[in-house]
PDB file of C-alpha atoms in Angstrom:
ATOM      1  CA  UNK A   6       0.144   0.270   0.009  1.00 65.00           C
ATOM      2  CA  UNK A   7       2.783   1.988   0.498  1.00 75.00           C
ATOM      3  CA  UNK A   8       4.623   1.865  -2.594  1.00 77.00           C
ATOM      4  CA  UNK A   9       0.730   2.156  -4.292  1.00 73.00           C
ATOM      5  CA  UNK A  10       0.529   5.788  -2.170  1.00 74.00           C
ATOM      6  CA  UNK A  11       4.229   6.760  -2.853  1.00 82.00           C
ATOM      7  CA  UNK A  12       3.064   6.355  -7.256  1.00 80.00           C
ATOM      8  CA  UNK A  13      -0.151   8.336  -6.897  1.00 77.00           C
ATOM      9  CA  UNK A  14       1.920  11.233  -4.987  1.00 80.00           C
ATOM     10  CA  UNK A  15       4.907  11.196  -7.409  1.00 84.00           C
ATOM     11  CA  UNK A  16       1.938  10.911 -10.457  1.00 83.00           C
ATOM     12  CA  UNK A  17       0.913  14.178  -9.240  1.00 86.00           C
ATOM     13  CA  UNK A  18       3.718  15.840  -8.972  1.00 89.00           C
ATOM     14  CA  UNK A  19       4.990  15.123 -12.737  1.00 90.00           C
ATOM     15  CA  UNK A  20       1.532  15.514 -14.069  1.00 90.00           C
ATOM     16  CA  UNK A  21       1.757  19.350 -12.256  1.00 94.00           C
ATOM     17  CA  UNK A  22       4.444  19.901 -13.752  1.00 94.00           C
ATOM     18  CA  UNK A  23       3.860  18.606 -17.377  1.00 94.00           C
ATOM     19  CA  UNK A  24       0.275  20.399 -17.013  1.00 95.00           C
ATOM     20  CA  UNK A  25       1.941  23.787 -15.572  1.00 96.00           C
ATOM     21  CA  UNK A  26       4.242  23.614 -18.874  1.00 95.00           C
ATOM     22  CA  UNK A  27       1.605  22.483 -21.424  1.00 94.00           C
ATOM     23  CA  UNK A  28      -1.196  24.594 -21.081  1.00 95.00           C
ATOM     24  CA  UNK A  29       1.934  27.617 -20.917  1.00 94.00           C
ATOM     25  CA  UNK A  30       3.129  26.030 -24.242  1.00 93.00           C
ATOM     26  CA  UNK A  31      -0.598  25.883 -25.385  1.00 91.00           C
ATOM     27  CA  UNK A  32      -1.458  29.550 -24.933  1.00 91.00           C
ATOM     28  CA  UNK A  33       2.461  30.715 -26.865  1.00 91.00           C
ATOM     29  CA  UNK A  34       1.606  28.620 -29.656  1.00 88.00           C
ATOM     30  CA  UNK A  35      -1.874  28.725 -29.626  1.00 84.00           C
ATOM     31  CA  UNK A  36      -1.980  24.736 -29.840  1.00 86.00           C
ATOM     32  CA  UNK A  37      -5.698  22.756 -29.080  1.00 83.00           C
ATOM     33  CA  UNK A  38      -3.769  20.058 -28.866  1.00 84.00           C
ATOM     34  CA  UNK A  39      -0.991  20.926 -25.963  1.00 90.00           C
ATOM     35  CA  UNK A  40      -4.044  23.056 -24.247  1.00 90.00           C
ATOM     36  CA  UNK A  41      -5.816  19.811 -24.427  1.00 88.00           C
ATOM     37  CA  UNK A  42      -2.709  17.705 -23.344  1.00 90.00           C
ATOM     38  CA  UNK A  43      -2.345  20.509 -20.089  1.00 93.00           C
ATOM     39  CA  UNK A  44      -5.541  19.702 -19.351  1.00 91.00           C
ATOM     40  CA  UNK A  45      -5.473  15.817 -19.052  1.00 89.00           C
ATOM     41  CA  UNK A  46      -2.559  16.367 -17.449  1.00 91.00           C
ATOM     42  CA  UNK A  47      -5.133  18.566 -14.966  1.00 92.00           C
ATOM     43  CA  UNK A  48      -7.016  15.694 -15.034  1.00 89.00           C
ATOM     44  CA  UNK A  49      -5.179  13.390 -14.317  1.00 85.00           C
ATOM     45  CA  UNK A  50      -4.036  15.027 -10.893  1.00 89.00           C
ATOM     46  CA  UNK A  51      -7.296  15.107 -10.239  1.00 87.00           C
ATOM     47  CA  UNK A  52      -7.793  11.300 -10.416  1.00 82.00           C
ATOM     48  CA  UNK A  53      -4.849  10.861  -8.641  1.00 79.00           C
ATOM     49  CA  UNK A  54      -5.980  13.126  -5.819  1.00 84.00           C
ATOM     50  CA  UNK A  55      -9.411  11.192  -6.193  1.00 83.00           C
ATOM     51  CA  UNK A  56      -7.212   7.629  -6.169  1.00 77.00           C
ATOM     52  CA  UNK A  57      -5.331   9.139  -3.375  1.00 77.00           C
ATOM     53  CA  UNK A  58      -8.596   9.754  -1.206  1.00 81.00           C
ATOM     54  CA  UNK A  59      -9.525   6.125  -2.064  1.00 78.00           C
ATOM     55  CA  UNK A  60      -6.615   4.657  -1.421  1.00 77.00           C
ATOM     56  CA  UNK A  61      -6.202   6.361   1.973  1.00 79.00           C
ATOM     57  CA  UNK A  62      -9.707   5.274   3.116  1.00 80.00           C
ATOM     58  CA  UNK A  63      -8.737   1.580   2.650  1.00 79.00           C
ATOM     59  CA  UNK A  64      -5.619   2.169   4.032  1.00 79.00           C
ATOM     60  CA  UNK A  65      -7.638   3.495   7.446  1.00 82.00           C
ATOM     61  CA  UNK A  66      -9.371   0.632   7.235  1.00 81.00           C
ATOM     62  CA  UNK A  67     -13.213   1.492   6.002  1.00 79.00           C
ATOM     63  CA  UNK A  68     -15.216  -1.584   4.962  1.00 84.00           C
ATOM     64  CA  UNK A  69     -15.476  -3.000   1.664  1.00 83.00           C
ATOM     65  CA  UNK A  70     -18.589  -1.287   1.730  1.00 87.00           C
ATOM     66  CA  UNK A  71     -17.231   2.008   1.643  1.00 82.00           C
ATOM     67  CA  UNK A  72     -14.703   1.278  -0.607  1.00 82.00           C
ATOM     68  CA  UNK A  73     -16.904   0.397  -3.292  1.00 86.00           C
ATOM     69  CA  UNK A  74     -19.035   3.857  -3.110  1.00 86.00           C
ATOM     70  CA  UNK A  75     -15.437   5.515  -3.074  1.00 81.00           C
ATOM     71  CA  UNK A  76     -14.578   3.839  -6.045  1.00 83.00           C
ATOM     72  CA  UNK A  77     -17.248   4.381  -7.538  1.00 89.00           C
ATOM     73  CA  UNK A  78     -17.585   8.353  -7.078  1.00 87.00           C
ATOM     74  CA  UNK A  79     -13.984   8.038  -8.288  1.00 84.00           C
ATOM     75  CA  UNK A  80     -14.971   6.425 -11.675  1.00 87.00           C
ATOM     76  CA  UNK A  81     -17.619   9.102 -12.056  1.00 91.00           C
ATOM     77  CA  UNK A  82     -15.647  12.035 -11.223  1.00 87.00           C
ATOM     78  CA  UNK A  83     -12.871  10.573 -13.592  1.00 86.00           C
ATOM     79  CA  UNK A  84     -15.245   9.805 -16.668  1.00 91.00           C
ATOM     80  CA  UNK A  85     -17.668  13.337 -16.565  1.00 92.00           C
ATOM     81  CA  UNK A  86     -14.269  15.110 -15.953  1.00 88.00           C
ATOM     82  CA  UNK A  87     -13.023  13.197 -19.469  1.00 88.00           C
ATOM     83  CA  UNK A  88     -16.165  13.621 -21.253  1.00 93.00           C
ATOM     84  CA  UNK A  89     -15.917  17.433 -20.616  1.00 91.00           C
ATOM     85  CA  UNK A  90     -12.234  17.997 -21.901  1.00 88.00           C
ATOM     86  CA  UNK A  91     -13.557  15.434 -24.988  1.00 92.00           C
ATOM     87  CA  UNK A  92     -16.530  18.095 -25.759  1.00 93.00           C
ATOM     88  CA  UNK A  93     -13.827  21.198 -25.218  1.00 88.00           C
ATOM     89  CA  UNK A  94     -11.001  19.139 -27.590  1.00 87.00           C
ATOM     90  CA  UNK A  95     -14.085  18.564 -30.009  1.00 92.00           C
ATOM     91  CA  UNK A  96     -15.437  22.075 -30.197  1.00 93.00           C
ATOM     92  CA  UNK A  97     -12.216  23.431 -30.444  1.00 87.00           C
ATOM     93  CA  UNK A  98     -10.790  20.924 -33.221  1.00 86.00           C
ATOM     94  CA  UNK A  99     -14.119  22.269 -35.093  1.00 92.00           C
ATOM     95  CA  UNK A 100     -14.141  25.857 -34.548  1.00 90.00           C
ATOM     96  CA  UNK A 101     -10.474  25.375 -35.578  1.00 87.00           C
ATOM     97  CA  UNK A 102     -11.274  23.181 -39.127  1.00 90.00           C
ATOM     98  CA  UNK A 103     -13.739  25.756 -39.670  1.00 94.00           C
ATOM     99  CA  UNK A 104     -11.970  28.637 -39.328  1.00 91.00           C
ATOM    100  CA  UNK A 105      -9.375  26.836 -41.420  1.00 90.00           C
ATOM    101  CA  UNK A 106      -6.807  27.741 -39.285  1.00 84.00           C
ATOM    102  CA  UNK A 107      -3.553  25.892 -39.937  1.00 80.00           C
ATOM    103  CA  UNK A 108      -2.234  23.815 -36.804  1.00 74.00           C
ATOM    104  CA  UNK A 109       0.914  25.199 -35.441  1.00 77.00           C
ATOM    105  CA  UNK A 110       3.822  23.647 -33.739  1.00 80.00           C
ATOM    106  CA  UNK A 111       6.021  23.763 -30.664  1.00 88.00           C
ATOM    107  CA  UNK A 112       9.360  22.196 -29.744  1.00 91.00           C
ATOM    108  CA  UNK A 113       8.376  22.870 -25.894  1.00 91.00           C
ATOM    109  CA  UNK A 114       5.440  20.607 -26.607  1.00 89.00           C
ATOM    110  CA  UNK A 115       7.371  18.215 -27.913  1.00 91.00           C
ATOM    111  CA  UNK A 116       9.738  17.946 -25.433  1.00 94.00           C
ATOM    112  CA  UNK A 117       6.934  17.484 -22.998  1.00 92.00           C
ATOM    113  CA  UNK A 118       5.374  14.575 -24.946  1.00 89.00           C
ATOM    114  CA  UNK A 119       8.367  12.683 -24.879  1.00 93.00           C
ATOM    115  CA  UNK A 120       9.218  13.079 -21.247  1.00 93.00           C
ATOM    116  CA  UNK A 121       5.659  11.536 -20.993  1.00 90.00           C
ATOM    117  CA  UNK A 122       6.668   8.708 -23.447  1.00 92.00           C
ATOM    118  CA  UNK A 123       9.694   7.635 -20.779  1.00 93.00           C
ATOM    119  CA  UNK A 124       8.039   9.242 -18.067  1.00 90.00           C
ATOM    120  CA  UNK A 125       4.228   7.258 -18.307  1.00 87.00           C
ATOM    121  CA  UNK A 126       5.265   3.852 -19.087  1.00 91.00           C
ATOM    122  CA  UNK A 127       7.559   3.628 -15.838  1.00 89.00           C
ATOM    123  CA  UNK A 128       5.179   4.967 -13.491  1.00 84.00           C
ATOM    124  CA  UNK A 129       2.435   2.692 -15.386  1.00 84.00           C
ATOM    125  CA  UNK A 130       4.891  -0.408 -14.843  1.00 88.00           C
ATOM    126  CA  UNK A 131       5.483   0.707 -11.457  1.00 83.00           C
ATOM    127  CA  UNK A 132       1.632   1.518 -10.481  1.00 79.00           C
ATOM    128  CA  UNK A 133       1.345  -2.813 -11.659  1.00 83.00           C
ATOM    129  CA  UNK A 134       3.737  -3.915  -9.868  1.00 82.00           C
ATOM    130  CA  UNK A 135       1.744  -2.360  -6.671  1.00 78.00           C
ATOM    131  CA  UNK A 136      -1.408  -3.634  -7.970  1.00 75.00           C
ATOM    132  CA  UNK A 137      -0.212  -7.195  -7.724  1.00 79.00           C
ATOM    133  CA  UNK A 138       1.190  -6.854  -4.395  1.00 73.00           C
TER     134      UNK A 138
END
């Protein structure tokens, strides 16, 4: 359980940095993709906080029914935030197509995506390892 809580905290910290960089770079580059990436990081941070809350309830010795209720709340919350992000990206992309805006690139965005490509599989591996314990 301690490893799982540590991994959730580390993911939260990484996603906070990722969100700030992506939102800043997305605003500078006027990039829907980067803004969406940053908002996704905010959602992942929210999910990490919700998961941390749920794990802390389990660690504190909550009964199985209370843990199940917490799990359902976390799933609904995360699902709603991803739906909101999907609506934002869809509406923004549709507007860009309608306005015939050319896509923009961002070296910071490319570097951020590359860093996430390295970091996030390691985090996922760690979480799978913690889950099997």
